[in-house]
Amino acid sequence: EVPFVIQDNHFSVVAQHQFPWWLWGDNKYCFRFLSSGGELRWWFKPHFRPDSEKRLKRDALVGHFIGLYGLGGKYDFQNKQKYCYQGEFWSTGLVYGYAMSIAKRVNLEFTIALGYASIPYRHYIPSNDYEILYRDPNKTGIWHYVGPTRLEVSLSIPIYKEKKKGGRR
């Protein structure tokens, strides 16, 4: 997450990537999910204390925020031969959250996102040895979803440039 300021408004840009790619039970079970996305956040800044350069830097990504997000990816879920779906997806929407500092360079964030998701799906049937997947053309479609798209508790590492003291030597 990278903070920046435009006319006394505090913003940040977030990049996210998730990649659980698990396969177990001699290919009978699989949970594969790959997604990447980003957010633009606007931070509410209460002015209870006088601003100093040290305080602004320390509190750059702490407090309440709202934002816009977009993400996309692909998935593959399989439970033996009963539940076997794969496809791609994309989602966009609004984000609200709160972040608090738990260490010098680590924040704990609580986030909820509401938005739209388009999730095309394809059903498949694995062979008896689970090595070959046969696509079922009668069970394909697109699932459209509007509502909560993310509920998250995460660790965030703010990235900002350190200013060096003094001048050229």
Tab-separated table of C-alpha atoms in Angstrom:
chain	number	residue	atom	x	y	z
A	1	GLU	CA	0.000	0.000	0.000
A	2	VAL	CA	1.433	3.362	-1.049
A	3	PRO	CA	0.122	6.628	0.484
A	4	PHE	CA	0.017	10.002	-1.271
A	5	VAL	CA	-1.543	13.436	-0.672
A	6	ILE	CA	-3.487	15.610	-3.133
A	7	GLN	CA	-4.542	19.061	-1.847
A	8	ASP	CA	-4.649	18.001	1.838
A	9	ASN	CA	-6.648	14.853	1.002
A	10	HIS	CA	-4.979	11.601	1.974
A	11	PHE	CA	-5.156	8.740	-0.531
A	12	SER	CA	-3.470	5.390	-0.979
A	13	VAL	CA	-3.168	2.765	-3.691
A	14	VAL	CA	-3.340	-0.903	-2.714
A	15	ALA	CA	-2.218	-3.947	-4.711
A	16	GLN	CA	-3.537	-7.369	-3.681
A	17	HIS	CA	-2.785	-10.899	-4.800
A	18	GLN	CA	-4.219	-14.198	-3.498
A	19	PHE	CA	-3.015	-17.595	-4.596
A	20	PRO	CA	-4.175	-20.659	-2.630
A	21	TRP	CA	-3.557	-23.492	-5.098
A	22	TRP	CA	-4.185	-26.746	-3.241
A	23	LEU	CA	-4.602	-30.259	-4.607
A	24	TRP	CA	-4.829	-33.317	-2.342
A	25	GLY	CA	-6.276	-36.821	-2.041
A	26	ASP	CA	-4.816	-38.157	-5.323
A	27	ASN	CA	-6.491	-35.333	-7.296
A	28	LYS	CA	-9.911	-36.005	-5.716
A	29	TYR	CA	-10.050	-32.623	-4.010
A	30	CYS	CA	-8.900	-29.290	-5.266
A	31	PHE	CA	-9.182	-25.679	-4.151
A	32	ARG	CA	-7.478	-23.383	-6.605
A	33	PHE	CA	-8.064	-19.662	-6.525
A	34	LEU	CA	-5.941	-16.992	-8.191
A	35	SER	CA	-6.901	-13.327	-7.975
A	36	SER	CA	-5.217	-9.969	-8.376
A	37	GLY	CA	-6.617	-6.512	-7.964
A	38	GLY	CA	-6.224	-3.042	-6.639
A	39	GLU	CA	-7.912	-0.308	-4.640
A	40	LEU	CA	-7.904	3.455	-4.446
A	41	ARG	CA	-8.576	4.594	-0.870
A	42	TRP	CA	-9.456	7.959	0.664
A	43	TRP	CA	-8.542	8.275	4.340
A	44	PHE	CA	-10.591	10.239	6.873
A	45	LYS	CA	-8.151	12.378	8.820
A	46	PRO	CA	-9.333	13.701	12.191
A	47	HIS	CA	-7.506	16.874	13.209
A	48	PHE	CA	-7.448	16.479	16.984
A	49	ARG	CA	-3.717	17.056	17.311
A	50	PRO	CA	-1.391	19.489	15.544
A	51	ASP	CA	0.153	18.012	12.423
A	52	SER	CA	3.876	17.423	12.391
A	53	GLU	CA	5.915	15.683	9.715
A	54	LYS	CA	6.590	12.742	12.047
A	55	ARG	CA	2.897	12.400	13.006
A	56	LEU	CA	1.701	12.634	9.374
A	57	LYS	CA	4.143	9.919	8.345
A	58	ARG	CA	3.245	7.625	11.258
A	59	ASP	CA	-0.521	8.092	10.805
A	60	ALA	CA	-0.466	7.979	6.974
A	61	LEU	CA	-2.407	4.713	6.709
A	62	VAL	CA	-4.202	4.578	10.056
A	63	GLY	CA	-7.883	5.224	10.741
A	64	HIS	CA	-11.084	4.927	8.718
A	65	PHE	CA	-11.122	4.822	4.901
A	66	ILE	CA	-13.459	4.391	1.935
A	67	GLY	CA	-12.502	3.393	-1.565
A	68	LEU	CA	-13.073	1.736	-4.917
A	69	TYR	CA	-11.754	-1.711	-5.792
A	70	GLY	CA	-11.449	-3.950	-8.820
A	71	LEU	CA	-10.176	-7.508	-9.090
A	72	GLY	CA	-10.228	-10.530	-11.331
A	73	GLY	CA	-8.977	-14.057	-11.434
A	74	LYS	CA	-9.698	-17.732	-11.968
A	75	TYR	CA	-10.807	-20.662	-9.838
A	76	ASP	CA	-11.170	-24.455	-9.770
A	77	PHE	CA	-13.156	-26.227	-7.031
A	78	GLN	CA	-13.516	-30.018	-6.931
A	79	ASN	CA	-14.958	-32.435	-4.353
A	80	LYS	CA	-14.415	-35.925	-5.780
A	81	GLN	CA	-16.894	-36.252	-8.685
A	82	LYS	CA	-19.789	-34.451	-6.949
A	83	TYR	CA	-18.861	-30.773	-7.172
A	84	CYS	CA	-16.504	-29.822	-10.006
A	85	TYR	CA	-16.507	-26.239	-11.316
A	86	GLN	CA	-13.938	-23.918	-12.815
A	87	GLY	CA	-13.916	-20.540	-14.515
A	88	GLU	CA	-12.827	-16.927	-14.381
A	89	PHE	CA	-14.343	-13.964	-12.536
A	90	TRP	CA	-14.153	-10.220	-12.044
A	91	SER	CA	-15.577	-7.913	-9.401
A	92	THR	CA	-15.780	-4.195	-8.650
A	93	GLY	CA	-17.336	-2.106	-5.916
A	94	LEU	CA	-16.965	0.068	-2.821
A	95	VAL	CA	-14.805	-0.568	0.230
A	96	TYR	CA	-15.003	0.639	3.829
A	97	GLY	CA	-12.424	-0.164	6.457
A	98	TYR	CA	-10.418	0.691	9.495
A	99	ALA	CA	-6.669	0.254	10.019
A	100	MET	CA	-4.626	0.475	13.183
A	101	SER	CA	-0.904	0.341	13.750
A	102	ILE	CA	0.282	-2.777	15.600
A	103	ALA	CA	4.029	-2.364	15.008
A	104	LYS	CA	6.371	0.259	13.590
A	105	ARG	CA	5.777	-0.835	9.969
A	106	VAL	CA	2.740	-3.132	10.198
A	107	ASN	CA	-0.957	-2.263	10.306
A	108	LEU	CA	-3.946	-4.460	11.087
A	109	GLU	CA	-6.886	-3.783	8.751
A	110	PHE	CA	-10.585	-4.644	8.925
A	111	THR	CA	-12.358	-4.282	5.572
A	112	ILE	CA	-15.797	-4.887	4.086
A	113	ALA	CA	-16.546	-4.527	0.382
A	114	LEU	CA	-19.892	-4.287	-1.387
A	115	GLY	CA	-20.091	-4.650	-5.126
A	116	TYR	CA	-20.863	-6.621	-8.257
A	117	ALA	CA	-19.250	-9.890	-9.326
A	118	SER	CA	-19.518	-11.668	-12.682
A	119	ILE	CA	-18.600	-15.336	-12.320
A	120	PRO	CA	-18.701	-17.525	-15.450
A	121	TYR	CA	-18.648	-21.210	-14.538
A	122	ARG	CA	-18.060	-24.523	-16.310
A	123	HIS	CA	-18.920	-27.898	-14.821
A	124	TYR	CA	-16.606	-30.823	-15.505
A	125	ILE	CA	-16.504	-34.525	-14.731
A	126	PRO	CA	-13.162	-36.106	-13.803
A	127	SER	CA	-12.177	-39.544	-15.068
A	128	ASN	CA	-12.125	-42.458	-12.592
A	129	ASP	CA	-8.398	-41.947	-11.936
A	130	TYR	CA	-8.901	-38.119	-11.671
A	131	GLU	CA	-6.249	-37.443	-14.315
A	132	ILE	CA	-8.513	-36.222	-17.167
A	133	LEU	CA	-11.296	-33.639	-16.886
A	134	TYR	CA	-14.298	-33.832	-19.242
A	135	ARG	CA	-16.247	-30.626	-19.719
A	136	ASP	CA	-20.027	-30.875	-19.308
A	137	PRO	CA	-21.456	-28.475	-21.971
A	138	ASN	CA	-24.935	-28.595	-20.407
A	139	LYS	CA	-23.798	-27.000	-17.150
A	140	THR	CA	-22.190	-23.687	-18.062
A	141	GLY	CA	-23.302	-20.151	-17.439
A	142	ILE	CA	-22.603	-16.904	-15.674
A	143	TRP	CA	-23.525	-16.170	-12.099
A	144	HIS	CA	-24.186	-12.452	-11.470
A	145	TYR	CA	-23.907	-11.370	-7.847
A	146	VAL	CA	-24.584	-8.059	-6.070
A	147	GLY	CA	-23.873	-7.741	-2.356
A	148	PRO	CA	-20.980	-8.222	0.062
A	149	THR	CA	-17.957	-9.328	-1.933
A	150	ARG	CA	-15.255	-9.281	0.714
A	151	LEU	CA	-14.945	-9.427	4.482
A	152	GLU	CA	-11.296	-9.233	5.436
A	153	VAL	CA	-8.890	-8.994	8.332
A	154	SER	CA	-5.362	-8.483	7.041
A	155	LEU	CA	-1.867	-7.270	7.789
A	156	SER	CA	-0.737	-4.292	5.733
A	157	ILE	CA	2.798	-3.052	5.221
A	158	PRO	CA	2.858	0.662	4.324
A	159	ILE	CA	5.462	1.603	1.741
A	160	TYR	CA	6.881	5.104	1.810
A	161	LYS	CA	10.189	6.743	1.066
A	162	GLU	CA	12.397	7.628	4.006
A	163	LYS	CA	13.658	11.211	4.015
A	164	LYS	CA	17.336	11.491	4.830
A	165	LYS	CA	18.434	14.078	7.351
A	166	GLY	CA	20.926	16.691	6.325
A	167	GLY	CA	22.051	17.744	2.895
A	168	ARG	CA	24.686	16.577	0.463
A	169	ARG	CA	28.055	15.802	1.993
